[in-house]
mmCIF file of C-alpha atoms in Angstrom:
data_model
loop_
_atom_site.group_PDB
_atom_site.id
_atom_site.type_symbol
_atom_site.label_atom_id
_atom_site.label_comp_id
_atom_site.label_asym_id
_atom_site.label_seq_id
_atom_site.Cartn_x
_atom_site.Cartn_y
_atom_site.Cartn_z
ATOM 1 C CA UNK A 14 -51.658 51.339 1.900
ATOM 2 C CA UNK A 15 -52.289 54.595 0.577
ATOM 3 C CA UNK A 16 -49.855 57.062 -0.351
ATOM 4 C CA UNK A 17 -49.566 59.439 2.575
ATOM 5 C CA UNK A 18 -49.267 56.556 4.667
ATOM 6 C CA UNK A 19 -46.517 55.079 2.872
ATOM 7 C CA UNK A 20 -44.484 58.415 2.397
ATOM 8 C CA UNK A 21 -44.678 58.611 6.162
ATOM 9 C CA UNK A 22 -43.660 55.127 6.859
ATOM 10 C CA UNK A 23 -41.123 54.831 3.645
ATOM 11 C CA UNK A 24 -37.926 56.027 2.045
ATOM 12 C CA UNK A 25 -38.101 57.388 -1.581
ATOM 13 C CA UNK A 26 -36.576 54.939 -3.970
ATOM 14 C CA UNK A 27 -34.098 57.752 -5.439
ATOM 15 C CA UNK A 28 -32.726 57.535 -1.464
ATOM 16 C CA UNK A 29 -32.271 54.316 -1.154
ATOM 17 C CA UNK A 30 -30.502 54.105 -4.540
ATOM 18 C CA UNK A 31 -28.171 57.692 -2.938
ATOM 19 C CA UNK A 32 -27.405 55.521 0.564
ATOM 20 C CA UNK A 33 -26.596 52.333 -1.754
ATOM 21 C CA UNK A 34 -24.101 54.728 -4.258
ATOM 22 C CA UNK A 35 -22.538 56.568 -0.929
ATOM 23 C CA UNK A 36 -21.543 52.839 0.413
ATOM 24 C CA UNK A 37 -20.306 51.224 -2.526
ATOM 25 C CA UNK A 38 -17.895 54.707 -4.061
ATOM 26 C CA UNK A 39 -17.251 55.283 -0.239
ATOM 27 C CA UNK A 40 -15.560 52.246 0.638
ATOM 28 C CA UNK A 41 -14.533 51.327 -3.360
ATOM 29 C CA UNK A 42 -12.533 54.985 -2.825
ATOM 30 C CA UNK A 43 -11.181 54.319 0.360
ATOM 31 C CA UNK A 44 -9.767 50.577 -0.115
ATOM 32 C CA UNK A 45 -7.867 52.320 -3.710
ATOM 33 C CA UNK A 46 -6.531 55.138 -1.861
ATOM 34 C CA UNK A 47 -5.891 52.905 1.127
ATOM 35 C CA UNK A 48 -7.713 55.628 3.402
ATOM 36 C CA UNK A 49 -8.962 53.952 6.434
ATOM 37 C CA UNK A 50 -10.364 57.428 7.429
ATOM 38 C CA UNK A 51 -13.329 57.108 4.787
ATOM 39 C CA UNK A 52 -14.658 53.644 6.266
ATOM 40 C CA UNK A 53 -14.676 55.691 9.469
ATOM 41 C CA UNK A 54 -16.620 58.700 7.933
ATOM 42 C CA UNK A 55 -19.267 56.374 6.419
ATOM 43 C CA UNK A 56 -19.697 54.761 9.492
ATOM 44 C CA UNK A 57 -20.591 57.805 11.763
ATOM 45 C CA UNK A 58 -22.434 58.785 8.588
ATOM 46 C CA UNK A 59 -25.208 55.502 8.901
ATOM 47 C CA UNK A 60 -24.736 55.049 12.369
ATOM 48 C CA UNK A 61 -27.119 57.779 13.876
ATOM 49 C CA UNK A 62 -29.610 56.517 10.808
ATOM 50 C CA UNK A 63 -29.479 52.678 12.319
ATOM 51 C CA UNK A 64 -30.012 53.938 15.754
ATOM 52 C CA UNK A 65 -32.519 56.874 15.455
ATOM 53 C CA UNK A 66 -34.314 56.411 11.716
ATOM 54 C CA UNK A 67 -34.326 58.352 8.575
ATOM 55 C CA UNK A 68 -34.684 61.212 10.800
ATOM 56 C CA UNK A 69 -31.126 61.536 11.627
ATOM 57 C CA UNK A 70 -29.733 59.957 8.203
ATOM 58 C CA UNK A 71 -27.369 62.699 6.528
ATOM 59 C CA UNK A 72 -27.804 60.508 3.268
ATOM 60 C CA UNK A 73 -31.734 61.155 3.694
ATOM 61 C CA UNK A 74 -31.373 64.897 4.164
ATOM 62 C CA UNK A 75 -29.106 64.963 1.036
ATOM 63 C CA UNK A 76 -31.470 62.748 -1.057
ATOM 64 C CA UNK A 77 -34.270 64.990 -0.402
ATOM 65 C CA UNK A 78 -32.585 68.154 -1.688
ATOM 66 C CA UNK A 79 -31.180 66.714 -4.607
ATOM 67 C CA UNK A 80 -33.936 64.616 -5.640
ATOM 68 C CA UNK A 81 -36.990 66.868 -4.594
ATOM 69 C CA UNK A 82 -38.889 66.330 -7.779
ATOM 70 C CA UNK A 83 -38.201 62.377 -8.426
ATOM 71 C CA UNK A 84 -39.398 61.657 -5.064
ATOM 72 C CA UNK A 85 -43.190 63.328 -5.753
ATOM 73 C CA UNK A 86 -43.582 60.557 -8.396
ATOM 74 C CA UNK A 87 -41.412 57.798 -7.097
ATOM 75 C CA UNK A 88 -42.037 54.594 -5.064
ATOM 76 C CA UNK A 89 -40.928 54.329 -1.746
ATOM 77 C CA UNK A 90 -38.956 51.101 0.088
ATOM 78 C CA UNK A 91 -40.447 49.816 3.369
ATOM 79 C CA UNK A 92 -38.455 51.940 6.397
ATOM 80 C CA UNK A 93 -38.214 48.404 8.210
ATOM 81 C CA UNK A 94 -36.604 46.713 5.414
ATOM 82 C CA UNK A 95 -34.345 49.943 5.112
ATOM 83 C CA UNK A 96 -33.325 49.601 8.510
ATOM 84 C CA UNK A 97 -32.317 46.341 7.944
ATOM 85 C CA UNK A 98 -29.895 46.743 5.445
ATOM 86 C CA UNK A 99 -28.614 49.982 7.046
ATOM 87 C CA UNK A 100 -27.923 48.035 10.482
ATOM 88 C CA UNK A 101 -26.130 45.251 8.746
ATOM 89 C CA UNK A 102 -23.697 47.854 6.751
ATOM 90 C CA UNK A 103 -23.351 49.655 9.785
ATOM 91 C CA UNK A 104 -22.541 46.126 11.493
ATOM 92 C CA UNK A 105 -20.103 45.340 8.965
ATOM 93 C CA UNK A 106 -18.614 49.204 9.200
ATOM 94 C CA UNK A 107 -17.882 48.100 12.788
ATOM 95 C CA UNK A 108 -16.502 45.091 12.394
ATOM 96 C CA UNK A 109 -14.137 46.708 9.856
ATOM 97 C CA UNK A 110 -13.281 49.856 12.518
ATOM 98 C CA UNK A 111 -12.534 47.704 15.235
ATOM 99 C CA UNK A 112 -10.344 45.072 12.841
ATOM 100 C CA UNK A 113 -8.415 48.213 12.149
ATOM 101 C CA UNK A 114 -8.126 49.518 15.613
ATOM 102 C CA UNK A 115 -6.873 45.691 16.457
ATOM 103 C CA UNK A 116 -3.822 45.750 14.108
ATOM 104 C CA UNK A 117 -5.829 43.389 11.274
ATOM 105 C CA UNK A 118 -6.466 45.385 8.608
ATOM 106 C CA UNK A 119 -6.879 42.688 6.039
ATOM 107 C CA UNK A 120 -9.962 41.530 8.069
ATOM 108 C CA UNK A 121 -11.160 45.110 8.014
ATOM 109 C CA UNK A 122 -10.697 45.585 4.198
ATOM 110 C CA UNK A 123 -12.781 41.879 4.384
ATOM 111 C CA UNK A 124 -15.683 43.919 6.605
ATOM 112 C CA UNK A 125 -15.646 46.825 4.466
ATOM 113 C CA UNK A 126 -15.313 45.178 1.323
ATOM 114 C CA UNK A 127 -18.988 43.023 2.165
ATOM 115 C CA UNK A 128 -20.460 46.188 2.607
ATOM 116 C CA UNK A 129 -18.959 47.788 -1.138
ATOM 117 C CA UNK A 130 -19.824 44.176 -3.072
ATOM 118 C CA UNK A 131 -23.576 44.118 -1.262
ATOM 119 C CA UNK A 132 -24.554 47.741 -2.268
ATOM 120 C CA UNK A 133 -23.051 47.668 -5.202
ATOM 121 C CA UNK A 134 -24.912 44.530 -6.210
ATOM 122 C CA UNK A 135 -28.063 46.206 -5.016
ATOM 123 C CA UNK A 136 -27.613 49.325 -7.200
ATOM 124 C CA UNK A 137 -27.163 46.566 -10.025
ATOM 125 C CA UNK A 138 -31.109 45.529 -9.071
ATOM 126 C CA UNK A 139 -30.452 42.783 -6.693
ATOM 127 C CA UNK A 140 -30.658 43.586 -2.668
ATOM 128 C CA UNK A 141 -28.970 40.641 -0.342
ATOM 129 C CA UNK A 142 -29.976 41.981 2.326
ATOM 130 C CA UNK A 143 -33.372 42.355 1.666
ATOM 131 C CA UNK A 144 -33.434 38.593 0.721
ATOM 132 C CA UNK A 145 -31.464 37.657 4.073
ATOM 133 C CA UNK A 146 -34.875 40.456 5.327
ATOM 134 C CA UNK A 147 -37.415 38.201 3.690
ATOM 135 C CA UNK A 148 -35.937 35.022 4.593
ATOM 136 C CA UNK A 149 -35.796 36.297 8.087
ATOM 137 C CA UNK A 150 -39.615 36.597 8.186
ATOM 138 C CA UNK A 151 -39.954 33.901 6.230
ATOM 139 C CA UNK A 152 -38.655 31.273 9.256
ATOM 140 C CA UNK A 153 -40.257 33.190 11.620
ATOM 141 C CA UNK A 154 -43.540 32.732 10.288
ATOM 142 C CA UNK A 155 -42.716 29.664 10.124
ATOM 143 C CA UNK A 156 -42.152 28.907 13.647
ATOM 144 C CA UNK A 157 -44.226 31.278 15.384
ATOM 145 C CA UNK A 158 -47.116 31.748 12.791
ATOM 146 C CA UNK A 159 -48.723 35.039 11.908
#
């Protein structure tokens, strides 16, 4: 693929590593401080990004002030694969809202606290959801071919 193509269709590495920080300090902040209000603000924060793209993602528009320069020379993450992980956090962020709204906040310190252990580990160099990703296509190759 060449490069234009994939700057179109990808997100700069320097983002992905920003959207995987946000998560893990987000929610590592909020469950110290006991702050329910920050789970909620990093939900509506990847929520519009799950539903509409990099487009609407806040963490995207951030990333490409800050990192301008790093992200002329840096590789870029499939948007597909991005998507993936960002609909599973944002999953998990729901789980953990509505656990909350429902009187069970243990469960929704559970939710939030796969999201915080799962980007963190990413930012460490391993990304479960992008194995749970290629797993995914994986079995479905396998049972429906190419």
């Amino acid at each position: 693929m060449d490069i234009t193509k994939q700057k179109q269709k990808g997100v700069p590495f320097p983002i992905v590593t920003l959207n995987r920080a946000v998560l893990t300090f987000g929610v590592l902040v909020s469950l110290l401080t006991q702050q329910i209000w920050i789970i909620t603000i990093l939900f509506l924060i990847i929520l519009p990004t799950t539903l509409f793209g990099k487009r609407f993602s806040l963490v995207y528009y951030i990333g490409n002030i800050l990192f301008k320069k790093q992200i002329q020379i840096s590789q870029y993450e499939d948007a597909g694969l991005q998507r993936f992980n960002n609909t599973i956090a944002t999953t998990l962020l729901g789980f953990s809202q509505i656990s909350f709204l429902a009187g069970q906040s243990i469960l929704g310190w559970i939710f939030a606290s796969m999201v915080m252990l799962a980007s963190g580990v990413a930012l460490l160099g391993f990304c479960i959801g992008c194995f749970l990703y290629y797993q995914f296509k994986i079995q479905r190759y396998r049972i429906f071919g190419p």
